[in-house]
Coordinates of C-alpha atoms in Angstrom, one line a residue:
X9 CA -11.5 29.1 14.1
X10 CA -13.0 27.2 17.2
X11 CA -11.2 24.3 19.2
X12 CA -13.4 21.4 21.4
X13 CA -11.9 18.6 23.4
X14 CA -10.8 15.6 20.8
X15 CA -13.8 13.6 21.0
X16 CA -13.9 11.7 18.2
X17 CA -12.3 10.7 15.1
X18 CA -13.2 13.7 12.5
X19 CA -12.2 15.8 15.8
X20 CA -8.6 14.5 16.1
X21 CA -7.9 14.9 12.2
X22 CA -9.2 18.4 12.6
X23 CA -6.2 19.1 15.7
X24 CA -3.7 17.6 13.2
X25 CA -4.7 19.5 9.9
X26 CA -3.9 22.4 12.9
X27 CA -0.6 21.3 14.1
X28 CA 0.4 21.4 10.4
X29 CA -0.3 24.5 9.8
X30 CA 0.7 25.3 13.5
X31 CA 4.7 24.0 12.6
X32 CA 4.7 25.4 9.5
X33 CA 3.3 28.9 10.4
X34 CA 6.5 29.5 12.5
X35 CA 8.7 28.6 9.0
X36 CA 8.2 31.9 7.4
X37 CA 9.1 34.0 10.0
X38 CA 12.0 32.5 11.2
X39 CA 13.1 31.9 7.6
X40 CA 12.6 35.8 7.0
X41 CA 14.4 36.8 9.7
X42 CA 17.6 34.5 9.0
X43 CA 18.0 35.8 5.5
X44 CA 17.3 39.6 6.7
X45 CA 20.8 39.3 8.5
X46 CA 23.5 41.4 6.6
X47 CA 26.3 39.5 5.3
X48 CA 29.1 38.5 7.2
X49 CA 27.5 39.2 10.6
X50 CA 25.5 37.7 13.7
X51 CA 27.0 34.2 13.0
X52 CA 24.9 33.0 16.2
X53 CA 21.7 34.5 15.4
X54 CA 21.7 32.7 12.4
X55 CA 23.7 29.2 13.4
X56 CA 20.4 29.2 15.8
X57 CA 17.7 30.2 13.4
X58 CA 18.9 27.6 10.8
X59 CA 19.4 24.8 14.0
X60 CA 15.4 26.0 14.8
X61 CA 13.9 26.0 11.4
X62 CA 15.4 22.4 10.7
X63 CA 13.1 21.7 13.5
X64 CA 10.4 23.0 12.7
X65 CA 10.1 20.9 9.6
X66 CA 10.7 18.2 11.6
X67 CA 8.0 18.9 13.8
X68 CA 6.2 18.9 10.1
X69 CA 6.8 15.8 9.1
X70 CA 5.3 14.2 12.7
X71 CA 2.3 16.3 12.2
X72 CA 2.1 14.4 8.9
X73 CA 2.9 10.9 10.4
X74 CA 0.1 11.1 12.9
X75 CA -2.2 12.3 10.6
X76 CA -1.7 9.6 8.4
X77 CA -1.3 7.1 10.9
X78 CA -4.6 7.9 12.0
X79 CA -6.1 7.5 8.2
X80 CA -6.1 11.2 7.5
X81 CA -4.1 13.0 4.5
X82 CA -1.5 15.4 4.8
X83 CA -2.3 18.7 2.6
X84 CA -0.3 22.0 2.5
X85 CA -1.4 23.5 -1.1
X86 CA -4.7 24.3 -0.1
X87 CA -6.0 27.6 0.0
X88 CA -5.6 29.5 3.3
X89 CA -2.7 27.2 4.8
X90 CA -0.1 29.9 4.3
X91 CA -1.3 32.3 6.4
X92 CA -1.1 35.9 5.7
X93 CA 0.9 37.6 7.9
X94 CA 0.1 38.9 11.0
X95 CA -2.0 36.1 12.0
X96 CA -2.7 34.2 15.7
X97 CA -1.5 31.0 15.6
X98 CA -4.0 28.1 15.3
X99 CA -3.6 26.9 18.8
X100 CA -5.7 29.8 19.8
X101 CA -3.0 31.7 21.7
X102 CA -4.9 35.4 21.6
X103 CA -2.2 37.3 23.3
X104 CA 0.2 38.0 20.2
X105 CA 0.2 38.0 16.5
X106 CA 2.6 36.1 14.0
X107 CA 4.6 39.0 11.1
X108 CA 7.3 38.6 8.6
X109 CA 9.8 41.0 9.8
X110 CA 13.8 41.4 10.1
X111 CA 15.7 40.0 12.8
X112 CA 15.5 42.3 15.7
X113 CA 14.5 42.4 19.4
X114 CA 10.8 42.8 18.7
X115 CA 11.7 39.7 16.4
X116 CA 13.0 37.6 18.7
X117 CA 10.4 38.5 21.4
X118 CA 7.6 37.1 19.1
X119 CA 9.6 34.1 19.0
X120 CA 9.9 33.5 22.6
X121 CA 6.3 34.2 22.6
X122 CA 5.6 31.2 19.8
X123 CA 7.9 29.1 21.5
X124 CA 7.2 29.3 25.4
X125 CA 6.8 27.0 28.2
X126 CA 3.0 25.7 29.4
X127 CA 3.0 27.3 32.0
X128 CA -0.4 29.4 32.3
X129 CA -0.4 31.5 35.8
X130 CA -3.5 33.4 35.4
X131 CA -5.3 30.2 33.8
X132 CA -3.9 27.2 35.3
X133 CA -4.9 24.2 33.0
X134 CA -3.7 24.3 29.3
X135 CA -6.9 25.4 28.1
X136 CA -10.2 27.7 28.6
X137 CA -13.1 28.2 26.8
X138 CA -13.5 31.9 25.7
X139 CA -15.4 34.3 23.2
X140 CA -14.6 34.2 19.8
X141 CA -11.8 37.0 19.2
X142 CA -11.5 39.6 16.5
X143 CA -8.4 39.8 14.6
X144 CA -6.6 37.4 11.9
X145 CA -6.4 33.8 13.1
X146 CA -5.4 31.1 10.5
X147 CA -8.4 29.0 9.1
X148 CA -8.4 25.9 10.6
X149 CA -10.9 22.6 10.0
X150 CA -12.3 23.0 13.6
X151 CA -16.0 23.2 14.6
X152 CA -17.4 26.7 13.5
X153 CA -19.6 27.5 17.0
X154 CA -19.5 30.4 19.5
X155 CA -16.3 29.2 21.8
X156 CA -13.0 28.6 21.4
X157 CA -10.7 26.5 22.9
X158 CA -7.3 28.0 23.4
X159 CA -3.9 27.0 24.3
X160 CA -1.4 29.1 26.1
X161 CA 1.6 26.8 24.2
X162 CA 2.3 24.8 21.6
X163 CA 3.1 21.9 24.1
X164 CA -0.2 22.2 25.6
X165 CA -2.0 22.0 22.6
X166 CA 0.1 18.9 21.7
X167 CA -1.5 17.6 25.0
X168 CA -5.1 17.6 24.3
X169 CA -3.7 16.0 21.1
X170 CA -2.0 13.1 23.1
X171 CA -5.2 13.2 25.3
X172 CA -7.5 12.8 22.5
X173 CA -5.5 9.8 21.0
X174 CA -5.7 7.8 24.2
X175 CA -9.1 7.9 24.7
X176 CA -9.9 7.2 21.5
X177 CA -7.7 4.9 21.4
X178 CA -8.9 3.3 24.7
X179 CA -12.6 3.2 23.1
X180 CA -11.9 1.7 20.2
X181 CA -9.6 -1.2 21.3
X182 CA -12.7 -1.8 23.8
X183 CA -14.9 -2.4 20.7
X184 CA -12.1 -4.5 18.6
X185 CA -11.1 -1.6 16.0
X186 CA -8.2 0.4 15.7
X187 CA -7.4 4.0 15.7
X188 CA -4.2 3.7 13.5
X189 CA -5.2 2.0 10.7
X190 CA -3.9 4.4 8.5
X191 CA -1.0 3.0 5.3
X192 CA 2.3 2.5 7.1
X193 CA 4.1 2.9 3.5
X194 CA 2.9 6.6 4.3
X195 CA 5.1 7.3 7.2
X196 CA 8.2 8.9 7.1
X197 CA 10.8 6.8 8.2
X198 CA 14.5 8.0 9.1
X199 CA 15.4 6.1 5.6
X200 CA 14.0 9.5 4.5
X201 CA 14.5 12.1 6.7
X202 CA 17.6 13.0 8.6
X203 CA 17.8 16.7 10.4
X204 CA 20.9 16.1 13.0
X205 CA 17.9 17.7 15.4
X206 CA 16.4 14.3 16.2
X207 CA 15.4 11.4 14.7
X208 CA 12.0 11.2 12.6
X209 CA 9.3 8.5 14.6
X210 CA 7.4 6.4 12.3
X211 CA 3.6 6.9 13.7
X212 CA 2.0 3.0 14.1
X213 CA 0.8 2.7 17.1
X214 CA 0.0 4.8 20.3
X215 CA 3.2 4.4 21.9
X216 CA 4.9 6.0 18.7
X217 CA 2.2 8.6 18.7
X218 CA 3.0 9.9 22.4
X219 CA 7.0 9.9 21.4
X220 CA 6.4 12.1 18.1
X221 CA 4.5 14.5 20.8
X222 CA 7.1 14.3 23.2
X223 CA 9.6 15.4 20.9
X224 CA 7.6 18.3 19.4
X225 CA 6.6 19.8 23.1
X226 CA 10.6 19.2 24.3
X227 CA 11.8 20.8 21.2
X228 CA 10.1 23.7 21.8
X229 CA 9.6 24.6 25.6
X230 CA 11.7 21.9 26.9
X231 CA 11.0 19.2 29.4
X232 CA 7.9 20.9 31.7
X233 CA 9.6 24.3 30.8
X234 CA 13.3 22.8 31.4
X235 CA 16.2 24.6 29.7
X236 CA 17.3 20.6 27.7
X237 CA 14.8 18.4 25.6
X238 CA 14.9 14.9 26.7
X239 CA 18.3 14.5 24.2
X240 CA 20.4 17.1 26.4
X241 CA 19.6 19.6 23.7
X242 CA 18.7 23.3 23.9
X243 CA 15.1 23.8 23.4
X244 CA 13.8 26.4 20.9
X245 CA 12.3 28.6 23.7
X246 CA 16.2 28.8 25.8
X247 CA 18.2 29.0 22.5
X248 CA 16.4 32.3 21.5
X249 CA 16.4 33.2 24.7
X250 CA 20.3 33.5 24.4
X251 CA 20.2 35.9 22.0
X252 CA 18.2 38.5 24.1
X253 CA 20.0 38.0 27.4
X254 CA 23.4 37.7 24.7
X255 CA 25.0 34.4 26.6
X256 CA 24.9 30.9 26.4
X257 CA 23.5 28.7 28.3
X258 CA 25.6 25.6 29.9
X259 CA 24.7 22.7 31.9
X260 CA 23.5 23.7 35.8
X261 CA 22.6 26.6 34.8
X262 CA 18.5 28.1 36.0
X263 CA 16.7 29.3 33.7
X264 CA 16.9 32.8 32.6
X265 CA 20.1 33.1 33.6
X266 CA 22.5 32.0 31.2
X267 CA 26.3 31.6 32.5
X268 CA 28.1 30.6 29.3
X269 CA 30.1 32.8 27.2
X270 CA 29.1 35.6 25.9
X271 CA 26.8 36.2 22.4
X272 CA 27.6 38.8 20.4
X273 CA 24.6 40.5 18.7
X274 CA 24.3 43.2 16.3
X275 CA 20.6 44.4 16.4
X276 CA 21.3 46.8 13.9
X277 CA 22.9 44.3 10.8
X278 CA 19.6 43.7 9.3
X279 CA 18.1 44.8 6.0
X280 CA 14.8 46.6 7.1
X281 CA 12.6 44.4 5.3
X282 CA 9.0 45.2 4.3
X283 CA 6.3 43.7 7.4
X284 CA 3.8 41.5 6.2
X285 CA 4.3 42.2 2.9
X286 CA 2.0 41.3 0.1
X287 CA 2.1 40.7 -3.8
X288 CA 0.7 44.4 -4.2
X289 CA 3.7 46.2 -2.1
X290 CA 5.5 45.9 -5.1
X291 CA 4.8 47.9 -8.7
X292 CA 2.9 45.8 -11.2
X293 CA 5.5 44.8 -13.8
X294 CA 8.8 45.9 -11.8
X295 CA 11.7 43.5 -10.8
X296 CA 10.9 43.5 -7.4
X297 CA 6.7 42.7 -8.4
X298 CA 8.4 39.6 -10.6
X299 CA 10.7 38.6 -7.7
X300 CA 8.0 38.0 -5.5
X301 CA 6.0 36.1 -7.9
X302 CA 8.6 33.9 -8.5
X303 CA 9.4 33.2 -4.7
X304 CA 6.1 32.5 -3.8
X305 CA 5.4 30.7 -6.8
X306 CA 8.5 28.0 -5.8
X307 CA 7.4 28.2 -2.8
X308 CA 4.1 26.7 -3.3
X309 CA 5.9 24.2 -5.2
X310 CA 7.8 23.3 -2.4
X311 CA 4.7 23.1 -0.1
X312 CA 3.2 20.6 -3.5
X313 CA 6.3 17.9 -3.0
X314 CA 5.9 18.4 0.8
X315 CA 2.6 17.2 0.3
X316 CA 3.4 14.6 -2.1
X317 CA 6.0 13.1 0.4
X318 CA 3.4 13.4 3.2
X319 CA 1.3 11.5 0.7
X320 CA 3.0 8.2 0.1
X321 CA 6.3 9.9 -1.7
X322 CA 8.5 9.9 1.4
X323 CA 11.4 9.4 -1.1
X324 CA 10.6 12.9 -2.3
X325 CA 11.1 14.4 1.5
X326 CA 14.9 15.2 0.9
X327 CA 14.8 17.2 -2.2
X328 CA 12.1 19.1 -0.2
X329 CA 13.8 19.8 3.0
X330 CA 17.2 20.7 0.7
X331 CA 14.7 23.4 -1.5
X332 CA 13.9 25.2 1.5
X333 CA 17.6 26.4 1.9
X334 CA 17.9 26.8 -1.9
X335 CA 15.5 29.2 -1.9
X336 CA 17.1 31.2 -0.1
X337 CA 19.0 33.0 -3.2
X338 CA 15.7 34.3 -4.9
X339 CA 14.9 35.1 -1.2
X340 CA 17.8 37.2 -1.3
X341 CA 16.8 39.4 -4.3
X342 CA 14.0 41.0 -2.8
X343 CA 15.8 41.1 1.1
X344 CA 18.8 43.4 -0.5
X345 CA 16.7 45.9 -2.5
X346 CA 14.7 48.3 -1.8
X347 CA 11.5 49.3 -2.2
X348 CA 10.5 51.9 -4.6
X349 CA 8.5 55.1 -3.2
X350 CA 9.1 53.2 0.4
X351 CA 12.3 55.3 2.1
X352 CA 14.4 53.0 4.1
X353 CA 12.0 49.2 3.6
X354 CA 13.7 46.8 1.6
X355 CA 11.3 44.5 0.0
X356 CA 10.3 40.6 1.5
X357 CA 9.4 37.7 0.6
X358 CA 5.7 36.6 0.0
X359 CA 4.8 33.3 0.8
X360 CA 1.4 32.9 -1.0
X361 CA 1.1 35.1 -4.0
X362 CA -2.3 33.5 -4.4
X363 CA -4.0 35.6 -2.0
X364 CA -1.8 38.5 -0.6
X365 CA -2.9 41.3 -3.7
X366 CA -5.3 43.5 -2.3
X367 CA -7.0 43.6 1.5
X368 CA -5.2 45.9 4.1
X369 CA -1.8 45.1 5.6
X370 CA 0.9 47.0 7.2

């Protein structure tokens, strides 16, 4: 994977094929660790993972508008845009891997790790050019050179994206032509899509463009790092945040030091799921090795109507954002039992049985 400054059109679709797979590379683990809870416990850590994941497919569905607003196509079925797990996130963050695990500290702390503020110390500006690094990073449509550009956070890789559109957009109003000439009747509108975590932004023009950033970057690390998004809510970053420090946050408080009332957490009231797991974890004609066929195979089917929608279906959006709760049942039956010949791991889900037999993993 390799990242240059948005330069031109081809450039910008390339960040925005990213950011897709960017929001929905966080989906899995976050949907992995809510249904790894036990029954009947940590009611926070799940009424935040749910409130997060919602999000998250939120933050999808902008990806797509911009994308399409700009007269690229939205596609989630192709091979390689379900990561396998562990992987570095497309933004080029080097300094921690993505897993499928269960909810626990180490959990949470990749979280806060996907999810934190721009704020770069050591670096300064949102972005450096470095060496091309070893270890998994998820294929992306960027240039294939010797550098990379990477991106402490998610918000500031969302603002070379915002960057990128102005200029472009600057140089070709100059010359009379215009960088969102993409279908309108391919944007989702809130006729659509309704989370209750913000409002979807129909991508047409620059203006719209900037606001569907905004609300992505505020989401997740809050306004310049700020504990509230713009709409008084708890960013992603502060709301897992609560769960380690195990209080909530109010209104005045600073950040990292949460004054509400208290969060009860059970570390320990998680099935110990399978890391990373892959298709081949499980024995060839068992329950377990049919399980997880069958949940990554509706799974892929749920990333085909996604695609549809973000392809002039919106009506189609709905049933999709409703089947990524329903699946949480056939989730379930590989979460709750354990793994033959494996003392202690439960089994996990696999997101793309396409490609996760063979190859070494955890």
């Amino acid at each position: 994977m390799s990242l240059r400054k948005i330069t031109s059109i081809a450039e910008l679709h390339k960040y925005l094929h990213a950011a897709l797979q960017l929001e929905h590379a966080t989906i899995p683990p976050y949907l992995t660790a809510l249904y790894s809870l036990s029954p009947g416990t940590n009611s926070d850590a799940a009424r935040v993972l749910r409130v997060v994941i919602v999000e998250e497919m939120l933050h999808l569905t902008l990806a797509a508008n911009m994308l399409n607003a700009v007269g690229g196509s939205p596609e989630l079925t192709r091979p390689g845009f379900v990561p396998q797990y562990p992987t570095r996130l497309p933004d080029g963050e080097t300094d921690f891997e993505v897993g499928i695990q269960a909810f626990s500290r180490e959990a949470l702390e990749t979280f806060l790790k996907i999810e934190r503020p721009a704020r770069s110390p050591e670096e300064g500006s949102g972005f450096v050019r470095r060496p091309r690094s070893e270890g998994a990073v998820l294929p992306t449509f960027m240039h294939d050179d010797d550098t990379e550009m990477h991106f402490y956070s998610i918000g500031e890789f969302y603002h070379e994206i915002g960057r990128g559109l102005k200029s472009l957009h600057e140089e070709m109003s100059a010359r009379g032509e215009n960088l969102f000439s993409g279908d309108p009747s391919r944007q989702i509108t809130p006729d659509f899509y309704y989370s209750g975590g913000g409002e979807i932004i129909p991508v047409v023009d620059l203006d719209s463009a900037l606001e569907a950033i905004r609300l992505i970057s505020e989401q997740g690390e809050g306004i310049g790092g700020a504990i509230y998004d713009y709409e008084g809510e708890i960013s992603h970053y502060y709301r897992f945040q609560q769960l380690v420090l195990g209080r909530y946050y109010q209104k005045g408080d600073e950040a990292d030091q949460p004054s509400g009332e208290p969060i009860a957490v059970d570390w320990g009231s998680a099935y110990p799921v399978k890391r990373n797991a892959r298709l081949d974890d499980y024995p060839r004609n068992s329950e377990l090795h049919a399980a997880a066929v069958r949940f990554g195979t509706d799974y892929q089917a749920l990333l085909g109507t996604l695609t549809q929608a973000f392809n002039g279906e919106p009506g189609l959006l709905e049933a999709a954002v409703g089947e990524m709760f329903r699946i949480k049942e056939s989730a379930l039956q590989l979460i709750r039992n354990p793994i033959p010949g494996m003392d202690g791991v439960n089994a996990a889900p696999v997101f793309d049985v396409r490609s996760s037999e063979g190859g070494d993993h955890e």
